[in-house]
mmCIF file of C-alpha atoms in Angstrom:
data_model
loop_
_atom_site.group_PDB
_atom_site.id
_atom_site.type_symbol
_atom_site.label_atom_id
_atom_site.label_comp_id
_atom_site.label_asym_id
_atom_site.label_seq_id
_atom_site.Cartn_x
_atom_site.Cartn_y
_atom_site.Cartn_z
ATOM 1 C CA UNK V 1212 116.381 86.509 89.972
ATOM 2 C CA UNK V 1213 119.375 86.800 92.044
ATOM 3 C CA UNK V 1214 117.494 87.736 95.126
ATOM 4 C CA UNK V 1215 114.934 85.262 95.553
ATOM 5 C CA UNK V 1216 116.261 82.662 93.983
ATOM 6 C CA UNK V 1217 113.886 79.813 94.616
ATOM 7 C CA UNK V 1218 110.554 81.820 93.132
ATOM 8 C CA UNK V 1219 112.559 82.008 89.719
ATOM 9 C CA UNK V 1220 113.624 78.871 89.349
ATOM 10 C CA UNK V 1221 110.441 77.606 90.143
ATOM 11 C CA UNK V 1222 109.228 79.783 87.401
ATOM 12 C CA UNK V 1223 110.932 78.199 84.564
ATOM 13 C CA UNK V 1224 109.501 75.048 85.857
ATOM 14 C CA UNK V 1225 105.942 76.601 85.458
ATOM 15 C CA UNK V 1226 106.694 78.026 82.197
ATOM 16 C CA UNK V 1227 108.261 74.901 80.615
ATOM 17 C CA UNK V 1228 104.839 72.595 81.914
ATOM 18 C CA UNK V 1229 102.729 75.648 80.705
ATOM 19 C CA UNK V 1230 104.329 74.695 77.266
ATOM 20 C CA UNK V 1231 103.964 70.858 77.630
ATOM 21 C CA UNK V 1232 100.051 71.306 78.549
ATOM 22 C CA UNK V 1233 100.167 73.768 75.597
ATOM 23 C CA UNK V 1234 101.678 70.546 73.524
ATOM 24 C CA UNK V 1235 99.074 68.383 75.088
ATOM 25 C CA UNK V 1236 96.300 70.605 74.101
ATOM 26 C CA UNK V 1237 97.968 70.715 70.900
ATOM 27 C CA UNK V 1238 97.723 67.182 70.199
ATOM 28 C CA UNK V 1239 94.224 66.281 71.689
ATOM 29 C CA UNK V 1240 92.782 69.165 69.577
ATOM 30 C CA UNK V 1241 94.515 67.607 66.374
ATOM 31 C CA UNK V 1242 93.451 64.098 67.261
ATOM 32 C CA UNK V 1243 90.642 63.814 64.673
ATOM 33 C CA UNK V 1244 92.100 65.764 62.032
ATOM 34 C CA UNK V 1245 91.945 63.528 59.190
ATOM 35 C CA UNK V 1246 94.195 63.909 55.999
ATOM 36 C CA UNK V 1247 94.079 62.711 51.966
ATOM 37 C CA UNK V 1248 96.439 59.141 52.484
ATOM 38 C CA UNK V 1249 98.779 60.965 50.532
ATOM 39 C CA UNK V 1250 99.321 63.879 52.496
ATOM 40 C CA UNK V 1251 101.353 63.825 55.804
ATOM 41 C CA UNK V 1252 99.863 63.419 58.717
ATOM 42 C CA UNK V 1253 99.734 65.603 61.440
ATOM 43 C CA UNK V 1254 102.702 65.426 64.010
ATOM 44 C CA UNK V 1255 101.768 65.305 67.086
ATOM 45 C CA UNK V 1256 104.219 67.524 69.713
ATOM 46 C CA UNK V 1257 106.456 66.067 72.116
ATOM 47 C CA UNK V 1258 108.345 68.729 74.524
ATOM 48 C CA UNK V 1259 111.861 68.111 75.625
ATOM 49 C CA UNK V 1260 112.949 69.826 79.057
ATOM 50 C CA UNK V 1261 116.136 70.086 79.835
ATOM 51 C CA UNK V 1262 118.530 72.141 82.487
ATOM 52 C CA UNK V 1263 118.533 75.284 82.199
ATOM 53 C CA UNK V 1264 121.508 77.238 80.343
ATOM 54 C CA UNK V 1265 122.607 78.634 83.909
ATOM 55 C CA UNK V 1266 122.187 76.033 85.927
ATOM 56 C CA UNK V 1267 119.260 77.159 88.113
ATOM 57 C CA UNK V 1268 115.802 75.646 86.866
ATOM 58 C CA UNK V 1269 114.616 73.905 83.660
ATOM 59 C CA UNK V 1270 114.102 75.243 80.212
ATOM 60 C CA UNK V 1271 112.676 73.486 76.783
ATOM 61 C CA UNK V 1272 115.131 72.014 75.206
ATOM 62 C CA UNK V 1273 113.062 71.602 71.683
ATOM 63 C CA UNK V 1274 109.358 70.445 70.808
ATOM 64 C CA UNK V 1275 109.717 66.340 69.116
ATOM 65 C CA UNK V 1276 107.350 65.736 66.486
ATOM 66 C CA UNK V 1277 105.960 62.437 66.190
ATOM 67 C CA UNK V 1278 105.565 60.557 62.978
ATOM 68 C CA UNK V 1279 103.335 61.872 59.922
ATOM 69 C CA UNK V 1280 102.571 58.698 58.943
ATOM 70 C CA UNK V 1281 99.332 58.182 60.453
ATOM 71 C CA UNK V 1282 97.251 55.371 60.556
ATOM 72 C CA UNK V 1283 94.872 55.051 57.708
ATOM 73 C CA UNK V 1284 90.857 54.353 58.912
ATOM 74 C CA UNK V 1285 88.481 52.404 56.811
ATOM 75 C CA UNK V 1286 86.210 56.026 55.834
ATOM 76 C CA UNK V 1287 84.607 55.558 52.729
ATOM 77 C CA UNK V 1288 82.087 58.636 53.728
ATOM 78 C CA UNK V 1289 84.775 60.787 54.310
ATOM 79 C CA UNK V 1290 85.121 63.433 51.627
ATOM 80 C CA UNK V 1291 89.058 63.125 51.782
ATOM 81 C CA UNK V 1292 89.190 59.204 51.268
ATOM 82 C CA UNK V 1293 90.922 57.784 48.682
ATOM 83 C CA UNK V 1294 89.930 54.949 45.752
ATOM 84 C CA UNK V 1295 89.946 52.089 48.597
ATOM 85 C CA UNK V 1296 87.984 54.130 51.448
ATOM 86 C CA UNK V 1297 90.939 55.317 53.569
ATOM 87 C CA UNK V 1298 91.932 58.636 55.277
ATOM 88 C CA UNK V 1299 94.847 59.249 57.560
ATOM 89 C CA UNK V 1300 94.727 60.220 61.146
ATOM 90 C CA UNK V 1301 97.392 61.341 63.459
ATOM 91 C CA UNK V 1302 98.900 59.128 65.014
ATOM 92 C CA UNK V 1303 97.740 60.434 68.987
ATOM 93 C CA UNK V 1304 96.884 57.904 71.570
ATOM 94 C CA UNK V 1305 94.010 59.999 73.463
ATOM 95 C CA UNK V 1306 95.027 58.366 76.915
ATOM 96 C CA UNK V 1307 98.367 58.918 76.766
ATOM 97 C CA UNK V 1308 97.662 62.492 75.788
ATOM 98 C CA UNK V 1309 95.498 63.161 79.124
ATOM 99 C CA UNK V 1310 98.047 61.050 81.139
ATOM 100 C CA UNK V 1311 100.359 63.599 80.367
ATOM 101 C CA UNK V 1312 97.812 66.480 80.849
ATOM 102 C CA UNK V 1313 97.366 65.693 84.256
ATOM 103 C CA UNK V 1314 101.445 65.142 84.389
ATOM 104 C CA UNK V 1315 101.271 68.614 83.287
ATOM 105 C CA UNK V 1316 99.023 69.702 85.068
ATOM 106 C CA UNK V 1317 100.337 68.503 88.603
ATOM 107 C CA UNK V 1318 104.193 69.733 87.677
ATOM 108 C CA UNK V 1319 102.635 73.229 87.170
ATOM 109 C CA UNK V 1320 100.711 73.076 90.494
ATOM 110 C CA UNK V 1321 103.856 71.650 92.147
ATOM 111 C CA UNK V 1322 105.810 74.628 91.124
ATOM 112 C CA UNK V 1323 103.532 77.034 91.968
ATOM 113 C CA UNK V 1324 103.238 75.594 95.265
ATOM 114 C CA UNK V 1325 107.136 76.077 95.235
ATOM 115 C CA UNK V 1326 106.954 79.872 94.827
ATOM 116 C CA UNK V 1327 104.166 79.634 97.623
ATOM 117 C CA UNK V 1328 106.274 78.326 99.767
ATOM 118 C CA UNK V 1329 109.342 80.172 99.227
ATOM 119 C CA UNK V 1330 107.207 83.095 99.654
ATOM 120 C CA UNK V 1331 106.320 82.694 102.701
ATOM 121 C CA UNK V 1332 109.579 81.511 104.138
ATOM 122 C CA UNK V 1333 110.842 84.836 102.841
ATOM 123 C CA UNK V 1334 108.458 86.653 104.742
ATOM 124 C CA UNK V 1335 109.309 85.070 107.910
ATOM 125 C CA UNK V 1336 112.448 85.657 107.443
ATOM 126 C CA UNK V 1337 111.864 89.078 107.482
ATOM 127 C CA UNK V 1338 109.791 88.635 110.363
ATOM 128 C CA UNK V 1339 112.578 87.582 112.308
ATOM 129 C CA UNK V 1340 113.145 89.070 115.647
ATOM 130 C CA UNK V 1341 109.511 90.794 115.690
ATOM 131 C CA UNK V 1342 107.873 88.286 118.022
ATOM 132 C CA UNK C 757 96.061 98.350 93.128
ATOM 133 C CA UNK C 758 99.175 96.075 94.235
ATOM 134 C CA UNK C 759 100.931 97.896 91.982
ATOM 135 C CA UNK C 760 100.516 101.647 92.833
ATOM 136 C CA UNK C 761 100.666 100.428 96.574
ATOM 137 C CA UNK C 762 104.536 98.721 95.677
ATOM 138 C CA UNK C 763 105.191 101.978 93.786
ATOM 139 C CA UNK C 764 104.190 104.257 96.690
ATOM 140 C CA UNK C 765 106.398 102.086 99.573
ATOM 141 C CA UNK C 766 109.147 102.804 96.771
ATOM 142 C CA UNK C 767 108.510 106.316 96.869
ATOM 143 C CA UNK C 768 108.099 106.213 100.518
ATOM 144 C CA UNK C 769 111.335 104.790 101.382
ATOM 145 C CA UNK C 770 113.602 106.515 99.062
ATOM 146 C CA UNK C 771 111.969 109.758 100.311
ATOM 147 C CA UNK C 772 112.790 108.245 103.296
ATOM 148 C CA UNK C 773 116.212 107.986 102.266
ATOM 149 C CA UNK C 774 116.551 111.137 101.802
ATOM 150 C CA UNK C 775 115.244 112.006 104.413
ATOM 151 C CA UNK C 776 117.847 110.095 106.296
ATOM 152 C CA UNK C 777 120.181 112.000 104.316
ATOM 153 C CA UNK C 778 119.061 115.051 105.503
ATOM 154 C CA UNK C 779 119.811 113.678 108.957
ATOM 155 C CA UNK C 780 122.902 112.704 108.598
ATOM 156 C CA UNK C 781 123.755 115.879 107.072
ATOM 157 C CA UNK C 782 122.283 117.208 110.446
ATOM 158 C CA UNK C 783 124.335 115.331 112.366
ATOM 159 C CA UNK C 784 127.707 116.421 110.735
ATOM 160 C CA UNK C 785 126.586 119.911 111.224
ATOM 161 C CA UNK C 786 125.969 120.105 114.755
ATOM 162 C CA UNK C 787 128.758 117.972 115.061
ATOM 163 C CA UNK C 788 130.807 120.386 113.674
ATOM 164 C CA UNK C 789 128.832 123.296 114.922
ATOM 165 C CA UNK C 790 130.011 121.414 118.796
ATOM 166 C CA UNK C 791 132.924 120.843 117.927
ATOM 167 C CA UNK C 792 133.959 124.709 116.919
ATOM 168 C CA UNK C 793 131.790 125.785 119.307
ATOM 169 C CA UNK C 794 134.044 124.165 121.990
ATOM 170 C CA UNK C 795 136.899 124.856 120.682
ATOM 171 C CA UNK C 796 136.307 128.785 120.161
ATOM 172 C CA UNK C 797 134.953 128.468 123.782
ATOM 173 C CA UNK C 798 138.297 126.995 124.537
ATOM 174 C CA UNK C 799 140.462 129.548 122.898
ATOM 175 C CA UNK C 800 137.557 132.596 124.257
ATOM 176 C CA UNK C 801 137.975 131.751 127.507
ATOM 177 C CA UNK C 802 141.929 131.299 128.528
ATOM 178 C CA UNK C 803 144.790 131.390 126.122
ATOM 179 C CA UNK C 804 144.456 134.305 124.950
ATOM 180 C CA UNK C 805 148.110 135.495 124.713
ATOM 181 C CA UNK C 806 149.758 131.901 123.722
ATOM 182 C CA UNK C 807 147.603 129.819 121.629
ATOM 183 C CA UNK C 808 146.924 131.926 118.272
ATOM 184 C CA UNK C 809 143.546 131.304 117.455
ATOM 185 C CA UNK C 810 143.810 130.828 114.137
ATOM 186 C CA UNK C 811 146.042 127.828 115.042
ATOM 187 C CA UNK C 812 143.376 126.413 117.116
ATOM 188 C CA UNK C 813 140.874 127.459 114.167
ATOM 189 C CA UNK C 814 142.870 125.045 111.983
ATOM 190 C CA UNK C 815 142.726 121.838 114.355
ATOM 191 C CA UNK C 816 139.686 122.050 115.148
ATOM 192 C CA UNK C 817 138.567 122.510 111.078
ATOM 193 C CA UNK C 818 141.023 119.283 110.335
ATOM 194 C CA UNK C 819 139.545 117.577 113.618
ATOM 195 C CA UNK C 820 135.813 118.627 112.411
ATOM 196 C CA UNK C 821 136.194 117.529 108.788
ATOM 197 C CA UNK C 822 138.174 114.330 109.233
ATOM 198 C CA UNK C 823 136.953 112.498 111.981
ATOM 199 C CA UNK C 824 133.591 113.614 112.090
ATOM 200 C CA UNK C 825 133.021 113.282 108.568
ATOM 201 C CA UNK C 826 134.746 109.739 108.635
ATOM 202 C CA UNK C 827 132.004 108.579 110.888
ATOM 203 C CA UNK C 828 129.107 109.768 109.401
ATOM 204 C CA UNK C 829 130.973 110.586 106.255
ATOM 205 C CA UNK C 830 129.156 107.616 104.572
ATOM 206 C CA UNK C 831 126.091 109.021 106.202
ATOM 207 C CA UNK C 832 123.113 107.570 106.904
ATOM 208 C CA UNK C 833 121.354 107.463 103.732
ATOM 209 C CA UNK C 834 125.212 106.213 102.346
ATOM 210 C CA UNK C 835 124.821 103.679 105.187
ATOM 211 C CA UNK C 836 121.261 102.202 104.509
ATOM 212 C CA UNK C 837 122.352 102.036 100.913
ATOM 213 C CA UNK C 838 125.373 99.865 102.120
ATOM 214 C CA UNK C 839 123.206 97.899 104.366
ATOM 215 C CA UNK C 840 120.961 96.862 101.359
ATOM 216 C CA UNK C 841 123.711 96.272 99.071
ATOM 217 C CA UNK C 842 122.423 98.107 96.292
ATOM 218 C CA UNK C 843 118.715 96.965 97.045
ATOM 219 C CA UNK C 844 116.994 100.093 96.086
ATOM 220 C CA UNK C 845 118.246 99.543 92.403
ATOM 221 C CA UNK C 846 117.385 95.834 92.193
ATOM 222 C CA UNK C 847 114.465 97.012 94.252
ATOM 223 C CA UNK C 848 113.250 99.784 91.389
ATOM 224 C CA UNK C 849 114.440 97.014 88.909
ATOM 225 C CA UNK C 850 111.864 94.306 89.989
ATOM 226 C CA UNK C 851 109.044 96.864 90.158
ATOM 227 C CA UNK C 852 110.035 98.007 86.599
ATOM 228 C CA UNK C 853 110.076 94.524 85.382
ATOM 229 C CA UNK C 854 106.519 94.376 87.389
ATOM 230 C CA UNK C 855 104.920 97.002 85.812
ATOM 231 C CA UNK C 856 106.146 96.153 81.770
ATOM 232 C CA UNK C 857 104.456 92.501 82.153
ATOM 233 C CA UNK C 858 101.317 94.566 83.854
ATOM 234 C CA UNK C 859 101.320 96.734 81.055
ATOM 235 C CA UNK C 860 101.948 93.183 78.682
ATOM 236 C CA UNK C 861 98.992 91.912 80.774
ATOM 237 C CA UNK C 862 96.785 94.731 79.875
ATOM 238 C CA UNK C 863 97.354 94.868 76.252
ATOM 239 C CA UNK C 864 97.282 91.336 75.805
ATOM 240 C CA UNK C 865 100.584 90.274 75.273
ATOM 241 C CA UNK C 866 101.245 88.478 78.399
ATOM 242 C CA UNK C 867 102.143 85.027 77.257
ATOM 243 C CA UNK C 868 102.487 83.696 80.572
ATOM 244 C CA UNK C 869 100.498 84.663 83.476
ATOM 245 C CA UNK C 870 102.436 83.323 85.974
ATOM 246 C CA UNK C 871 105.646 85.604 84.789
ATOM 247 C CA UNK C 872 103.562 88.465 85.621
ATOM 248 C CA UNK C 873 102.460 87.459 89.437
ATOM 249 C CA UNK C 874 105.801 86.235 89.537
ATOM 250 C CA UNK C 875 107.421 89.092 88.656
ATOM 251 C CA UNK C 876 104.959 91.388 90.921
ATOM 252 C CA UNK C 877 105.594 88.671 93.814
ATOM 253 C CA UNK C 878 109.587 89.165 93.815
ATOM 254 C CA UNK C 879 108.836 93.107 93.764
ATOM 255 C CA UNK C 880 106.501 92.847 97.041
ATOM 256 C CA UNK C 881 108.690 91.054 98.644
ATOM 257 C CA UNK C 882 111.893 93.030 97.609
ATOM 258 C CA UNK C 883 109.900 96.010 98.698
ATOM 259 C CA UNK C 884 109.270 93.744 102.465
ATOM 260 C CA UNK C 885 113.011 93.250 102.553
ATOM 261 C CA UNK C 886 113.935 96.890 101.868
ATOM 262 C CA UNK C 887 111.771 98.244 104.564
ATOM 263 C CA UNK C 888 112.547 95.644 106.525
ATOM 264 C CA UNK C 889 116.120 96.886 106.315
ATOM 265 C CA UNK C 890 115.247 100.746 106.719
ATOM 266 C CA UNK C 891 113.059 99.918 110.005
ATOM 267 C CA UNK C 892 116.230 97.921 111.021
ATOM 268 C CA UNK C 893 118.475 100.692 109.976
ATOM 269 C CA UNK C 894 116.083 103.829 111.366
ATOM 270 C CA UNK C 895 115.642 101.888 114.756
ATOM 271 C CA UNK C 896 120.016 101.557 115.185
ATOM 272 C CA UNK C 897 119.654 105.459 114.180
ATOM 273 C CA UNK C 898 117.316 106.127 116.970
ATOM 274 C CA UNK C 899 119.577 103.843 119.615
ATOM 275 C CA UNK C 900 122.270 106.508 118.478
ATOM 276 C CA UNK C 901 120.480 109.156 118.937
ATOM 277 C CA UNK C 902 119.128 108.097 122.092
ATOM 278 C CA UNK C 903 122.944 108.027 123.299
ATOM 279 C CA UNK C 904 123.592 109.934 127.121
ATOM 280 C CA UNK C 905 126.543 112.458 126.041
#
């Protein structure tokens, strides 16, 4: 890490949005997972970055769960529903959920273009004096 | 096939540092071989009678060892390794680190691709770097060597 300094710490930042998108796909895969109205809900994930302990790059600070409350749907048909007709479903807004994919998504490419980049600034470095 | 070709430019340059060792060790011999040479030459030829050769013997052994061996004392390979400030080890250190996520990758328990090109990414270019170095270093060498006596 000490050497090339720049390709690590753009690392962590590829390996904490790996774990958001891994949150993301967390969530949209839970999104229709209905519960009894007396059981929790399922909670959807939430990823907190923070600075890294050293100083150089980012690191998750903790995954946030969101409420298991729910909101109940009118289901009647649905095995799990109650005496009144309701079953609980996560509480996951689906567009928020890609809106943060793609946020995800780019922040991962963005790093990676990082270590690109630093890459190849190394290299001309040690091209230096050749030409 | 990245991997065996960063392992074999390993290989290649620390043979190539010892190589260089075995230069520099060349060096300090002939150096010294010169150096008695002359100075028996010295001794052979003219003062016979006044200068006791085992005097002269003793200069030229103190002369050979101490100066000679201060200048190439850290020889070459001890030079190149100075150069790269301990490079080779964080250079062998990187590849190792490259080859247990390969390994991880193989067996399935890479959790994160990118560690693994990152991690054989930072050994390439180490490797660049420490060649980089030695072609710097081996090219001073040859200016040296090059030098009119």
């Amino acid at each position: 890490m000490s050497i090339f300094d720049a390709i690590g710490i753009a690392g962590t930042g590829v390996t904490v949005n790996r774990k958001w998108m891994d949150a993301v796909s967390d969530n949209l895969a839970n999104i229709n997972t209905a519960v009894r109205t007396s059981d929790p809900a399922y909670e959807a994930k939430y990823v907190v970055a923070a600075e890294a302990a050293d100083g150089k790059g980012t690191q998750v600070a903790g995954i946030v769960t969101g409420s298991a409350e729910g909101k109940l749907v009118y289901d009647p048909s649905n095995p799990l529903a109650d005496e009144q007709g309701y079953v609980k479903y996560p509480d996951i807004d689906m567009s928020t959920q890609m809106t943060s994919l793609i946020m995800a998504q780019r922040a991962y490419q963005a790093n990676l273009s990082v270590i690109d980049r630093s890459k190849e600034a190394y290299q001309a470095a040690l091209q230096l004096g050749k030409a | 096939m990245s991997i065996e070709s960063i392992g074999g430019v390993g290989d290649v340059a620390s043979t190539l540092g010892t190589l260089a060792t075995g230069y520099g060790q060349g060096i300090a011999d002939t150096d010294n071989l010169q150096m008695t040479g002359a100075v028996g030459g010295g001794s052979g030829t003219s003062y016979t009678g006044v200068v006791n050769p085992a005097a002269v013997s003793g200069v030229a052994g103190t002369g050979a060892s101490t100066s000679v061996d201060g200048t190439s004392g850290t020889d070459f390979a001890s030079l190149l390794a100075q150069g790269l400030g301990g490079g080779v080890d964080k250079l062998q250190g990187l590849q190792s680190t490259s080859d247990d996520l390969a390994v991880k990758a193989a067996t399935g328990d890479l959790t994160n691709v990118h560690d693994y090109m990152i991690a054989s990414n930072e050994a390439q270019l180490a490797t660049q770097l420490t060649v980089a170095i030695r072609n710097k270093a081996v090219d001073a060498f040859n200016e040296i060597m090059r030098m009119q006596v």
